[in-house]
């Protein structure tokens, strides 16, 4: 019953749309960096789950025949923005149906005899929100109208793809996403294959969790420390991936290397703030 309540799913999709908007505005000029195939598959899996969450709250429907094995993250990540634009342009919008999501998105809107003017306005709004790298057209057949979207830009690199799960994890655990993003940058430089000392590994050099899961584990760990009053500096220091042998964690400030590393993490938080990763309002 809760998922059928309009206020519930509107609130959820608004939050997800905000995340997607930040991702798009924060990193819409991709660097020409080839993303590792193995890492790309991690984000395809994450994108598929994110889309199915939208389905579960009634923001859209995923067609039973829609193949979700390899959804292009550059398309899946912006789906909340597309849903939001559709709801903004069309009076009494119906629930849209995703009939295809791989290297092309098919976003079907049914129940409208005429869609020409609304289609033009929808295209203009999405072009403004998404940028020129996204190509869109509307194909109509009777009362069924399908928005076809492709992405023609360079594939997003790992840093760009990491921004959305970082935002989600930060929202769940009431963190500043810019802090979490900066922490990941300085721990592993967004390398999921990173190896640290004492069997630590992964994007946050932890001993538990695999792939994107570590982002949520790290966010939970930070959240718990902040809840009991641990300072930002002390909390960040616990993630230092290369501690000196026999050094005690509580004495990190006496180590020039560790202290310099913590200072760099906190300094780069402002960089991510300036690029759109801001803390959610409580």
PDB file of N, CA and C in Angstrom, residues 92-169:
ATOM      1  N   UNK A  92      -1.452  15.298 -16.042  1.00  0.00           N
ATOM      2  CA  UNK A  92      -1.942  13.959 -15.699  1.00  0.00           C
ATOM      3  C   UNK A  92      -1.137  12.860 -16.410  1.00  0.00           C
ATOM      4  N   UNK A  93       0.157  12.808 -16.161  1.00  0.00           N
ATOM      5  CA  UNK A  93       0.997  11.818 -16.852  1.00  0.00           C
ATOM      6  C   UNK A  93       0.648  10.395 -16.430  1.00  0.00           C
ATOM      7  N   UNK A  94       0.734   9.488 -17.375  1.00  0.00           N
ATOM      8  CA  UNK A  94       0.564   8.067 -17.064  1.00  0.00           C
ATOM      9  C   UNK A  94       1.909   7.507 -16.612  1.00  0.00           C
ATOM     10  N   UNK A  95       1.908   6.293 -16.091  1.00  0.00           N
ATOM     11  CA  UNK A  95       3.167   5.665 -15.686  1.00  0.00           C
ATOM     12  C   UNK A  95       3.944   5.248 -16.936  1.00  0.00           C
ATOM     13  N   UNK A  96       5.135   5.803 -17.144  1.00  0.00           N
ATOM     14  CA  UNK A  96       5.913   5.454 -18.334  1.00  0.00           C
ATOM     15  C   UNK A  96       6.462   4.033 -18.234  1.00  0.00           C
ATOM     16  N   UNK A  97       6.740   3.446 -19.374  1.00  0.00           N
ATOM     17  CA  UNK A  97       7.249   2.074 -19.429  1.00  0.00           C
ATOM     18  C   UNK A  97       8.603   2.062 -20.135  1.00  0.00           C
ATOM     19  N   UNK A  98       9.581   1.461 -19.499  1.00  0.00           N
ATOM     20  CA  UNK A  98      10.890   1.284 -20.129  1.00  0.00           C
ATOM     21  C   UNK A  98      10.854  -0.049 -20.871  1.00  0.00           C
ATOM     22  N   UNK A  99      10.915   0.025 -22.184  1.00  0.00           N
ATOM     23  CA  UNK A  99      10.842  -1.203 -22.986  1.00  0.00           C
ATOM     24  C   UNK A  99      12.208  -1.656 -23.484  1.00  0.00           C
ATOM     25  N   UNK A 100      13.186  -0.777 -23.412  1.00  0.00           N
ATOM     26  CA  UNK A 100      14.551  -1.156 -23.792  1.00  0.00           C
ATOM     27  C   UNK A 100      15.531  -0.275 -23.033  1.00  0.00           C
ATOM     28  N   UNK A 101      16.588  -0.901 -22.526  1.00  0.00           N
ATOM     29  CA  UNK A 101      17.643  -0.145 -21.856  1.00  0.00           C
ATOM     30  C   UNK A 101      18.959  -0.907 -21.977  1.00  0.00           C
ATOM     31  N   UNK A 102      19.722  -0.575 -22.994  1.00  0.00           N
ATOM     32  CA  UNK A 102      21.086  -1.088 -23.167  1.00  0.00           C
ATOM     33  C   UNK A 102      21.917   0.091 -23.646  1.00  0.00           C
ATOM     34  N   UNK A 103      22.274   0.137 -24.934  1.00  0.00           N
ATOM     35  CA  UNK A 103      22.929   1.329 -25.448  1.00  0.00           C
ATOM     36  C   UNK A 103      21.914   2.343 -25.967  1.00  0.00           C
ATOM     37  N   UNK A 104      20.632   2.008 -25.855  1.00  0.00           N
ATOM     38  CA  UNK A 104      19.538   2.890 -26.246  1.00  0.00           C
ATOM     39  C   UNK A 104      18.412   2.753 -25.233  1.00  0.00           C
ATOM     40  N   UNK A 105      17.805   3.857 -24.895  1.00  0.00           N
ATOM     41  CA  UNK A 105      16.666   3.867 -23.964  1.00  0.00           C
ATOM     42  C   UNK A 105      15.376   4.083 -24.740  1.00  0.00           C
ATOM     43  N   UNK A 106      14.411   3.205 -24.527  1.00  0.00           N
ATOM     44  CA  UNK A 106      13.072   3.382 -25.058  1.00  0.00           C
ATOM     45  C   UNK A 106      12.136   3.650 -23.880  1.00  0.00           C
ATOM     46  N   UNK A 107      11.588   4.849 -23.855  1.00  0.00           N
ATOM     47  CA  UNK A 107      10.776   5.335 -22.745  1.00  0.00           C
ATOM     48  C   UNK A 107       9.375   5.609 -23.290  1.00  0.00           C
ATOM     49  N   UNK A 108       8.440   4.687 -23.037  1.00  0.00           N
ATOM     50  CA  UNK A 108       7.129   4.731 -23.679  1.00  0.00           C
ATOM     51  C   UNK A 108       6.074   5.398 -22.796  1.00  0.00           C
ATOM     52  N   UNK A 109       5.353   6.347 -23.411  1.00  0.00           N
ATOM     53  CA  UNK A 109       4.301   7.096 -22.729  1.00  0.00           C
ATOM     54  C   UNK A 109       2.996   6.835 -23.469  1.00  0.00           C
ATOM     55  N   UNK A 110       2.060   6.180 -22.835  1.00  0.00           N
ATOM     56  CA  UNK A 110       0.833   5.759 -23.518  1.00  0.00           C
ATOM     57  C   UNK A 110      -0.388   6.522 -23.027  1.00  0.00           C
ATOM     58  N   UNK A 111      -1.417   6.554 -23.907  1.00  0.00           N
ATOM     59  CA  UNK A 111      -2.700   7.124 -23.507  1.00  0.00           C
ATOM     60  C   UNK A 111      -2.966   8.521 -24.016  1.00  0.00           C
ATOM     61  N   UNK A 112      -2.148   9.023 -24.952  1.00  0.00           N
ATOM     62  CA  UNK A 112      -2.319  10.385 -25.451  1.00  0.00           C
ATOM     63  C   UNK A 112      -2.551  10.357 -26.965  1.00  0.00           C
ATOM     64  N   UNK A 113      -3.659  10.977 -27.407  1.00  0.00           N
ATOM     65  CA  UNK A 113      -3.930  11.006 -28.849  1.00  0.00           C
ATOM     66  C   UNK A 113      -2.966  11.947 -29.557  1.00  0.00           C
ATOM     67  N   UNK A 114      -2.782  13.117 -28.988  1.00  0.00           N
ATOM     68  CA  UNK A 114      -1.880  14.101 -29.583  1.00  0.00           C
ATOM     69  C   UNK A 114      -0.672  14.289 -28.663  1.00  0.00           C
ATOM     70  N   UNK A 115       0.518  14.313 -29.252  1.00  0.00           N
ATOM     71  CA  UNK A 115       1.707  14.465 -28.417  1.00  0.00           C
ATOM     72  C   UNK A 115       2.731  15.424 -29.026  1.00  0.00           C
ATOM     73  N   UNK A 116       2.394  16.006 -30.191  1.00  0.00           N
ATOM     74  CA  UNK A 116       3.374  16.796 -30.918  1.00  0.00           C
ATOM     75  C   UNK A 116       3.934  17.950 -30.099  1.00  0.00           C
ATOM     76  N   UNK A 117       3.058  18.834 -29.605  1.00  0.00           N
ATOM     77  CA  UNK A 117       3.530  20.003 -28.853  1.00  0.00           C
ATOM     78  C   UNK A 117       4.203  19.603 -27.548  1.00  0.00           C
ATOM     79  N   UNK A 118       3.592  18.640 -26.870  1.00  0.00           N
ATOM     80  CA  UNK A 118       4.190  18.167 -25.623  1.00  0.00           C
ATOM     81  C   UNK A 118       5.538  17.502 -25.899  1.00  0.00           C
ATOM     82  N   UNK A 119       5.621  16.783 -27.005  1.00  0.00           N
ATOM     83  CA  UNK A 119       6.877  16.144 -27.364  1.00  0.00           C
ATOM     84  C   UNK A 119       7.967  17.152 -27.632  1.00  0.00           C
ATOM     85  N   UNK A 120       7.640  18.243 -28.296  1.00  0.00           N
ATOM     86  CA  UNK A 120       8.621  19.299 -28.571  1.00  0.00           C
ATOM     87  C   UNK A 120       9.111  19.917 -27.272  1.00  0.00           C
ATOM     88  N   UNK A 121       8.163  20.203 -26.363  1.00  0.00           N
ATOM     89  CA  UNK A 121       8.549  20.806 -25.082  1.00  0.00           C
ATOM     90  C   UNK A 121       9.388  19.844 -24.246  1.00  0.00           C
ATOM     91  N   UNK A 122       9.013  18.564 -24.283  1.00  0.00           N
ATOM     92  CA  UNK A 122       9.777  17.560 -23.539  1.00  0.00           C
ATOM     93  C   UNK A 122      11.196  17.451 -24.070  1.00  0.00           C
ATOM     94  N   UNK A 123      11.352  17.433 -25.387  1.00  0.00           N
ATOM     95  CA  UNK A 123      12.679  17.367 -25.996  1.00  0.00           C
ATOM     96  C   UNK A 123      13.529  18.570 -25.597  1.00  0.00           C
ATOM     97  N   UNK A 124      12.932  19.750 -25.636  1.00  0.00           N
ATOM     98  CA  UNK A 124      13.672  20.973 -25.291  1.00  0.00           C
ATOM     99  C   UNK A 124      14.119  20.951 -23.839  1.00  0.00           C
ATOM    100  N   UNK A 125      13.207  20.538 -22.956  1.00  0.00           N
ATOM    101  CA  UNK A 125      13.550  20.503 -21.537  1.00  0.00           C
ATOM    102  C   UNK A 125      14.661  19.506 -21.264  1.00  0.00           C
ATOM    103  N   UNK A 126      14.576  18.320 -21.884  1.00  0.00           N
ATOM    104  CA  UNK A 126      15.604  17.300 -21.664  1.00  0.00           C
ATOM    105  C   UNK A 126      16.938  17.723 -22.264  1.00  0.00           C
ATOM    106  N   UNK A 127      16.900  18.400 -23.406  1.00  0.00           N
ATOM    107  CA  UNK A 127      18.149  18.872 -24.001  1.00  0.00           C
ATOM    108  C   UNK A 127      18.842  19.862 -23.070  1.00  0.00           C
ATOM    109  N   UNK A 128      18.019  20.687 -22.416  1.00  0.00           N
ATOM    110  CA  UNK A 128      18.564  21.656 -21.470  1.00  0.00           C
ATOM    111  C   UNK A 128      19.149  20.970 -20.246  1.00  0.00           C
ATOM    112  N   UNK A 129      18.455  19.941 -19.763  1.00  0.00           N
ATOM    113  CA  UNK A 129      18.900  19.248 -18.556  1.00  0.00           C
ATOM    114  C   UNK A 129      20.095  18.328 -18.808  1.00  0.00           C
ATOM    115  N   UNK A 130      20.107  17.656 -19.962  1.00  0.00           N
ATOM    116  CA  UNK A 130      21.089  16.601 -20.212  1.00  0.00           C
ATOM    117  C   UNK A 130      22.269  17.036 -21.066  1.00  0.00           C
ATOM    118  N   UNK A 131      22.078  18.020 -21.913  1.00  0.00           N
ATOM    119  CA  UNK A 131      23.173  18.467 -22.754  1.00  0.00           C
ATOM    120  C   UNK A 131      23.155  17.845 -24.141  1.00  0.00           C
ATOM    121  N   UNK A 132      24.040  18.328 -24.987  1.00  0.00           N
ATOM    122  CA  UNK A 132      24.047  17.952 -26.396  1.00  0.00           C
ATOM    123  C   UNK A 132      24.530  16.529 -26.650  1.00  0.00           C
ATOM    124  N   UNK A 133      25.168  15.907 -25.673  1.00  0.00           N
ATOM    125  CA  UNK A 133      25.651  14.541 -25.880  1.00  0.00           C
ATOM    126  C   UNK A 133      24.519  13.514 -25.912  1.00  0.00           C
ATOM    127  N   UNK A 134      23.358  13.939 -25.457  1.00  0.00           N
ATOM    128  CA  UNK A 134      22.191  13.053 -25.485  1.00  0.00           C
ATOM    129  C   UNK A 134      21.339  13.393 -26.710  1.00  0.00           C
ATOM    130  N   UNK A 135      21.040  12.371 -27.510  1.00  0.00           N
ATOM    131  CA  UNK A 135      20.214  12.533 -28.700  1.00  0.00           C
ATOM    132  C   UNK A 135      18.842  11.929 -28.443  1.00  0.00           C
ATOM    133  N   UNK A 136      17.783  12.686 -28.816  1.00  0.00           N
ATOM    134  CA  UNK A 136      16.427  12.245 -28.494  1.00  0.00           C
ATOM    135  C   UNK A 136      15.494  12.400 -29.677  1.00  0.00           C
ATOM    136  N   UNK A 137      14.575  11.480 -29.798  1.00  0.00           N
ATOM    137  CA  UNK A 137      13.485  11.602 -30.762  1.00  0.00           C
ATOM    138  C   UNK A 137      12.266  10.889 -30.196  1.00  0.00           C
ATOM    139  N   UNK A 138      11.081  11.313 -30.646  1.00  0.00           N
ATOM    140  CA  UNK A 138       9.844  10.680 -30.188  1.00  0.00           C
ATOM    141  C   UNK A 138       9.184   9.984 -31.377  1.00  0.00           C
ATOM    142  N   UNK A 139       8.925   8.711 -31.204  1.00  0.00           N
ATOM    143  CA  UNK A 139       8.274   7.899 -32.229  1.00  0.00           C
ATOM    144  C   UNK A 139       6.854   7.608 -31.760  1.00  0.00           C
ATOM    145  N   UNK A 140       5.868   7.992 -32.561  1.00  0.00           N
ATOM    146  CA  UNK A 140       4.462   7.825 -32.171  1.00  0.00           C
ATOM    147  C   UNK A 140       3.776   6.765 -33.013  1.00  0.00           C
ATOM    148  N   UNK A 141       2.928   5.997 -32.362  1.00  0.00           N
ATOM    149  CA  UNK A 141       2.105   5.001 -33.042  1.00  0.00           C
ATOM    150  C   UNK A 141       0.773   4.940 -32.316  1.00  0.00           C
ATOM    151  N   UNK A 142      -0.243   5.585 -32.928  1.00  0.00           N
ATOM    152  CA  UNK A 142      -1.535   5.667 -32.257  1.00  0.00           C
ATOM    153  C   UNK A 142      -1.432   6.491 -30.988  1.00  0.00           C
ATOM    154  N   UNK A 143      -1.887   5.919 -29.882  1.00  0.00           N
ATOM    155  CA  UNK A 143      -1.831   6.621 -28.593  1.00  0.00           C
ATOM    156  C   UNK A 143      -0.587   6.262 -27.789  1.00  0.00           C
ATOM    157  N   UNK A 144       0.368   5.578 -28.417  1.00  0.00           N
ATOM    158  CA  UNK A 144       1.615   5.211 -27.754  1.00  0.00           C
ATOM    159  C   UNK A 144       2.753   6.056 -28.332  1.00  0.00           C
ATOM    160  N   UNK A 145       3.518   6.693 -27.452  1.00  0.00           N
ATOM    161  CA  UNK A 145       4.586   7.587 -27.879  1.00  0.00           C
ATOM    162  C   UNK A 145       5.861   7.190 -27.132  1.00  0.00           C
ATOM    163  N   UNK A 146       6.913   6.927 -27.877  1.00  0.00           N
ATOM    164  CA  UNK A 146       8.149   6.435 -27.275  1.00  0.00           C
ATOM    165  C   UNK A 146       9.288   7.432 -27.462  1.00  0.00           C
ATOM    166  N   UNK A 147       9.848   7.850 -26.360  1.00  0.00           N
ATOM    167  CA  UNK A 147      11.040   8.693 -26.377  1.00  0.00           C
ATOM    168  C   UNK A 147      12.253   7.785 -26.513  1.00  0.00           C
ATOM    169  N   UNK A 148      13.020   7.974 -27.567  1.00  0.00           N
ATOM    170  CA  UNK A 148      14.217   7.165 -27.821  1.00  0.00           C
ATOM    171  C   UNK A 148      15.437   8.028 -27.504  1.00  0.00           C
ATOM    172  N   UNK A 149      16.263   7.573 -26.576  1.00  0.00           N
ATOM    173  CA  UNK A 149      17.411   8.359 -26.119  1.00  0.00           C
ATOM    174  C   UNK A 149      18.696   7.559 -26.297  1.00  0.00           C
ATOM    175  N   UNK A 150      19.716   8.201 -26.853  1.00  0.00           N
ATOM    176  CA  UNK A 150      21.053   7.611 -26.948  1.00  0.00           C
ATOM    177  C   UNK A 150      22.066   8.599 -26.389  1.00  0.00           C
ATOM    178  N   UNK A 151      23.217   8.087 -26.021  1.00  0.00           N
ATOM    179  CA  UNK A 151      24.298   8.925 -25.493  1.00  0.00           C
ATOM    180  C   UNK A 151      25.477   8.837 -26.450  1.00  0.00           C
ATOM    181  N   UNK A 152      25.898   9.988 -26.992  1.00  0.00           N
ATOM    182  CA  UNK A 152      26.947  10.014 -28.008  1.00  0.00           C
ATOM    183  C   UNK A 152      28.289  10.524 -27.493  1.00  0.00           C
ATOM    184  N   UNK A 153      28.397  10.781 -26.214  1.00  0.00           N
ATOM    185  CA  UNK A 153      29.650  11.296 -25.672  1.00  0.00           C
ATOM    186  C   UNK A 153      30.625  10.182 -25.325  1.00  0.00           C
ATOM    187  N   UNK A 154      31.765  10.573 -24.771  1.00  0.00           N
ATOM    188  CA  UNK A 154      32.745   9.603 -24.292  1.00  0.00           C
ATOM    189  C   UNK A 154      32.156   8.847 -23.101  1.00  0.00           C
ATOM    190  N   UNK A 155      32.468   7.553 -22.954  1.00  0.00           N
ATOM    191  CA  UNK A 155      32.001   6.816 -21.768  1.00  0.00           C
ATOM    192  C   UNK A 155      32.473   7.505 -20.489  1.00  0.00           C
ATOM    193  N   UNK A 156      31.610   7.551 -19.506  1.00  0.00           N
ATOM    194  CA  UNK A 156      31.996   8.153 -18.237  1.00  0.00           C
ATOM    195  C   UNK A 156      33.105   7.339 -17.602  1.00  0.00           C
ATOM    196  N   UNK A 157      34.056   8.024 -16.979  1.00  0.00           N
ATOM    197  CA  UNK A 157      35.128   7.306 -16.304  1.00  0.00           C
ATOM    198  C   UNK A 157      34.667   6.860 -14.919  1.00  0.00           C
ATOM    199  N   UNK A 158      35.525   6.154 -14.213  1.00  0.00           N
ATOM    200  CA  UNK A 158      35.123   5.557 -12.930  1.00  0.00           C
ATOM    201  C   UNK A 158      34.744   6.610 -11.898  1.00  0.00           C
ATOM    202  N   UNK A 159      35.434   7.732 -11.900  1.00  0.00           N
ATOM    203  CA  UNK A 159      35.099   8.790 -10.948  1.00  0.00           C
ATOM    204  C   UNK A 159      33.678   9.293 -11.184  1.00  0.00           C
ATOM    205  N   UNK A 160      33.332   9.508 -12.438  1.00  0.00           N
ATOM    206  CA  UNK A 160      31.985   9.969 -12.757  1.00  0.00           C
ATOM    207  C   UNK A 160      30.932   8.937 -12.364  1.00  0.00           C
ATOM    208  N   UNK A 161      31.197   7.682 -12.673  1.00  0.00           N
ATOM    209  CA  UNK A 161      30.238   6.623 -12.382  1.00  0.00           C
ATOM    210  C   UNK A 161      30.078   6.397 -10.885  1.00  0.00           C
ATOM    211  N   UNK A 162      31.119   6.696 -10.120  1.00  0.00           N
ATOM    212  CA  UNK A 162      31.083   6.498  -8.677  1.00  0.00           C
ATOM    213  C   UNK A 162      30.224   7.547  -7.980  1.00  0.00           C
ATOM    214  N   UNK A 163      30.022   8.692  -8.617  1.00  0.00           N
ATOM    215  CA  UNK A 163      29.327   9.795  -7.955  1.00  0.00           C
ATOM    216  C   UNK A 163      27.923   9.426  -7.497  1.00  0.00           C
ATOM    217  N   UNK A 164      27.177   8.669  -8.303  1.00  0.00           N
ATOM    218  CA  UNK A 164      25.792   8.352  -7.918  1.00  0.00           C
ATOM    219  C   UNK A 164      25.710   7.417  -6.712  1.00  0.00           C
ATOM    220  N   UNK A 165      26.442   6.283  -6.674  1.00  0.00           N
ATOM    221  CA  UNK A 165      26.397   5.477  -5.445  1.00  0.00           C
ATOM    222  C   UNK A 165      26.925   6.229  -4.231  1.00  0.00           C
ATOM    223  N   UNK A 166      27.881   7.136  -4.432  1.00  0.00           N
ATOM    224  CA  UNK A 166      28.373   7.954  -3.321  1.00  0.00           C
ATOM    225  C   UNK A 166      27.241   8.829  -2.781  1.00  0.00           C
ATOM    226  N   UNK A 167      26.482   9.444  -3.683  1.00  0.00           N
ATOM    227  CA  UNK A 167      25.374  10.288  -3.254  1.00  0.00           C
ATOM    228  C   UNK A 167      24.313   9.466  -2.513  1.00  0.00           C
ATOM    229  N   UNK A 168      24.028   8.280  -3.027  1.00  0.00           N
ATOM    230  CA  UNK A 168      23.027   7.424  -2.387  1.00  0.00           C
ATOM    231  C   UNK A 168      23.482   6.997  -0.995  1.00  0.00           C
ATOM    232  N   UNK A 169      24.736   6.557  -0.890  1.00  0.00           N
ATOM    233  CA  UNK A 169      25.266   6.113   0.402  1.00  0.00           C
ATOM    234  C   UNK A 169      25.318   7.271   1.392  1.00  0.00           C
TER     235      UNK A 169
END
